[in-house]
Amino acid sequence: MTIASSDPETAALDEVQYATNEGPCIKAALTGRAAEVVDTRAETKWPRFIAAMTASHMRSVLAVRIPLQTSDGDTAQLPDRRCHQCRPQAR
């Protein structure tokens, strides 16, 4: 469930991940490690999520797990319309 979103487009991408059980937020939540898509046009993981991302004109995303004291944690998804790789210190 998405608690907050920066815009409807990003919320819709979250819904695709929940419906398909694939995508960077799902991976970050399950593994506790950051998951990144540098360029949707070259990504081969998570085909249904990538198709939705490409249709939304988003080109890259970084998902990170946020540990919380009251639960197992949550994830943050940071999509961008530009292609880029996050520097290691940003992960």
Backbone as CSV, one residue per row, in Angstrom:
resi,resn,N_x,N_y,N_z,CA_x,CA_y,CA_z,C_x,C_y,C_z
1,MET,0.837,-1.169,0.000,0.000,0.000,0.000,0.889,1.242,0.000
2,THR,0.586,2.172,-0.853,1.324,3.419,-0.907,0.718,4.410,0.086
3,ILE,1.541,4.896,0.994,1.076,5.842,2.012,1.092,7.269,1.480
4,ALA,2.125,7.608,0.725,2.246,8.953,0.161,2.947,8.860,-1.184
5,SER,2.628,9.784,-2.054,3.235,9.808,-3.376,3.390,11.253,-3.832
6,SER,4.408,11.486,-4.628,4.647,12.851,-5.112,3.657,13.268,-6.190
7,ASP,3.068,12.292,-6.899,2.113,12.614,-7.960,1.352,11.344,-8.357
8,PRO,0.270,11.483,-9.092,-0.528,10.313,-9.493,0.241,9.314,-10.359
9,GLU,1.152,9.810,-11.179,1.933,8.928,-12.049,2.807,7.974,-11.223
10,THR,3.445,8.492,-10.202,4.282,7.670,-9.334,3.426,6.681,-8.540
11,ALA,2.270,7.116,-8.068,1.355,6.220,-7.352,0.909,5.075,-8.264
12,ALA,0.661,5.373,-9.525,0.247,4.338,-10.481,1.367,3.313,-10.684
13,LEU,2.611,3.771,-10.695,3.734,2.837,-10.828,3.826,1.922,-9.610
14,ASP,3.541,2.451,-8.437,3.495,1.605,-7.242,2.425,0.533,-7.394
15,GLU,1.268,0.915,-7.895,0.170,-0.046,-8.054,0.544,-1.166,-9.020
16,VAL,1.311,-0.838,-10.056,1.771,-1.867,-10.999,2.659,-2.869,-10.264
17,GLN,3.527,-2.373,-9.392,4.397,-3.280,-8.639,3.579,-4.210,-7.741
18,TYR,2.575,-3.664,-7.068,1.739,-4.496,-6.199,0.975,-5.543,-7.023
19,ALA,0.446,-5.138,-8.151,-0.375,-6.039,-8.976,0.461,-7.153,-9.614
20,THR,1.704,-6.855,-9.973,2.547,-7.832,-10.667,3.549,-8.522,-9.739
21,ASN,3.659,-8.004,-8.524,4.630,-8.512,-7.545,6.050,-8.474,-8.100
22,GLU,6.348,-7.421,-8.856,7.700,-7.243,-9.378,8.015,-5.759,-9.451
23,GLY,9.292,-5.445,-9.370,9.731,-4.066,-9.476,10.735,-3.718,-8.396
24,PRO,11.340,-2.554,-8.502,12.405,-2.191,-7.568,11.939,-2.034,-6.121
25,CYS,10.743,-1.522,-5.880,10.268,-1.398,-4.491,10.032,-2.757,-3.868
26,ILE,9.489,-3.687,-4.637,9.273,-5.042,-4.135,10.621,-5.669,-3.772
27,LYS,11.598,-5.512,-4.671,12.921,-6.087,-4.402,13.558,-5.435,-3.177
28,ALA,13.501,-4.110,-3.082,14.101,-3.422,-1.937,13.430,-3.838,-0.635
29,ALA,12.118,-3.994,-0.651,11.389,-4.399,0.554,11.773,-5.809,0.977
30,LEU,11.935,-6.710,0.023,12.228,-8.112,0.341,13.683,-8.348,0.720
31,THR,14.592,-7.600,0.106,16.016,-7.853,0.326,16.667,-6.881,1.299
32,GLY,16.057,-5.723,1.501,16.679,-4.708,2.337,17.793,-3.951,1.633
33,ARG,17.959,-4.196,0.350,19.006,-3.529,-0.432,18.378,-2.629,-1.484
34,ALA,19.079,-1.569,-1.840,18.590,-0.647,-2.866,18.447,-1.380,-4.195
35,ALA,17.449,-0.979,-4.968,17.233,-1.514,-6.312,17.133,-0.335,-7.264
36,GLU,17.797,-0.441,-8.385,17.898,0.698,-9.293,17.629,0.297,-10.737
37,VAL,16.943,1.163,-11.447,16.780,1.059,-12.899,17.457,2.300,-13.465
38,VAL,18.531,2.101,-14.196,19.298,3.222,-14.737,18.640,3.788,-15.991
39,ASP,18.130,2.901,-16.835,17.502,3.327,-18.090,16.450,2.282,-18.472
40,THR,15.191,2.670,-18.462,14.120,1.710,-18.760,14.269,1.107,-20.154
41,ARG,14.898,1.825,-21.068,15.043,1.323,-22.429,16.054,0.191,-22.530
42,ALA,16.871,0.000,-21.490,17.884,-1.059,-21.511,17.669,-2.102,-20.413
43,GLU,16.677,-1.924,-19.578,16.449,-2.821,-18.440,15.753,-4.108,-18.873
44,THR,16.208,-5.234,-18.345,15.592,-6.527,-18.672,14.865,-7.150,-17.482
45,LYS,15.112,-6.651,-16.263,14.393,-7.159,-15.093,12.990,-6.566,-15.064
46,TRP,12.070,-7.243,-14.422,10.721,-6.739,-14.148,10.010,-6.221,-15.404
47,PRO,9.782,-7.052,-16.406,9.247,-6.591,-17.694,7.909,-5.855,-17.613
48,ARG,6.997,-6.301,-16.758,5.689,-5.617,-16.693,5.826,-4.243,-16.040
49,PHE,6.652,-4.146,-15.016,6.875,-2.845,-14.383,7.593,-1.896,-15.346
50,ILE,8.604,-2.402,-16.042,9.361,-1.559,-16.985,8.455,-1.067,-18.111
51,ALA,7.552,-1.912,-18.589,6.611,-1.479,-19.631,5.756,-0.319,-19.132
52,ALA,5.276,-0.409,-17.895,4.472,0.678,-17.320,5.311,1.930,-17.122
53,MET,6.554,1.759,-16.680,7.433,2.912,-16.480,7.713,3.616,-17.799
54,THR,7.992,2.833,-18.819,8.278,3.403,-20.138,7.059,4.157,-20.670
55,ALA,5.886,3.581,-20.487,4.655,4.249,-20.937,4.416,5.549,-20.180
56,SER,4.918,5.638,-18.949,4.723,6.851,-18.154,5.787,7.909,-18.447
57,HIS,6.747,7.573,-19.268,7.850,8.464,-19.635,8.900,8.598,-18.544
58,MET,8.822,7.781,-17.507,9.888,7.737,-16.510,11.027,6.914,-17.096
59,ARG,12.252,7.292,-16.831,13.395,6.605,-17.417,14.322,5.957,-16.405
60,SER,14.270,6.356,-15.148,15.115,5.731,-14.133,14.407,5.784,-12.788
61,VAL,14.841,4.904,-11.879,14.239,4.874,-10.546,15.228,4.246,-9.568
62,LEU,15.204,4.751,-8.357,15.956,4.166,-7.257,14.956,3.861,-6.158
63,ALA,14.973,2.633,-5.662,14.094,2.240,-4.561,14.967,1.811,-3.387
64,VAL,14.648,2.305,-2.207,15.409,1.965,-1.008,14.461,1.570,0.121
65,ARG,14.905,0.654,0.951,14.130,0.238,2.113,14.404,1.214,3.244
66,ILE,13.353,1.592,3.945,13.465,2.496,5.078,13.055,1.714,6.329
67,PRO,14.009,1.396,7.187,13.644,0.663,8.405,12.845,1.556,9.359
68,LEU,11.813,0.983,9.941,10.978,1.704,10.898,10.917,0.914,12.197
69,GLN,10.840,1.615,13.303,10.759,0.929,14.595,9.416,0.242,14.803
70,THR,8.375,0.744,14.165,7.030,0.217,14.410,6.626,-0.913,13.474
71,SER,7.451,-1.218,12.472,7.117,-2.293,11.537,8.401,-2.815,10.910
72,ASP,8.246,-3.704,9.951,9.407,-4.241,9.248,10.079,-3.199,8.365
73,GLY,9.380,-2.124,8.096,9.937,-1.069,7.262,9.059,-0.778,6.067
74,ASP,9.512,0.134,5.278,8.794,0.551,4.092,9.836,0.854,3.036
75,THR,9.405,1.197,1.844,10.349,1.558,0.794,9.999,2.928,0.233
76,ALA,11.009,3.578,-0.300,10.820,4.844,-1.001,11.242,4.618,-2.445
77,GLN,10.443,5.100,-3.358,10.726,4.985,-4.788,10.966,6.384,-5.317
78,LEU,12.082,6.587,-5.984,12.456,7.899,-6.498,12.595,7.820,-8.017
79,PRO,11.492,8.034,-8.751,11.560,7.958,-10.211,12.055,9.269,-10.817
80,ASP,12.540,9.182,-12.040,13.033,10.372,-12.731,12.761,10.218,-14.223
81,ARG,12.486,11.307,-14.881,12.263,11.280,-16.332,13.574,11.207,-17.108
82,ARG,14.691,11.392,-16.421,16.003,11.298,-17.063,16.626,9.946,-16.747
83,CYS,17.526,9.504,-17.607,18.287,8.282,-17.347,19.533,8.676,-16.573
84,HIS,19.761,7.991,-15.486,21.020,8.212,-14.773,21.218,7.144,-13.718
85,GLN,22.469,6.955,-13.391,22.814,5.998,-12.351,23.153,6.790,-11.100
86,CYS,22.621,6.356,-9.985,22.907,7.032,-8.720,24.331,6.730,-8.287
87,ARG,24.972,7.728,-7.739,26.313,7.512,-7.198,26.205,6.559,-6.018
88,PRO,27.219,5.760,-5.780,27.161,4.798,-4.666,26.806,5.442,-3.322
89,GLN,27.286,6.643,-3.064,27.004,7.292,-1.780,25.530,7.728,-1.679
90,ALA,24.803,7.742,-2.775,23.376,8.103,-2.739,22.514,6.887,-2.409
91,ARG,23.084,5.703,-2.459,22.309,4.483,-2.191,22.208,4.199,-0.734
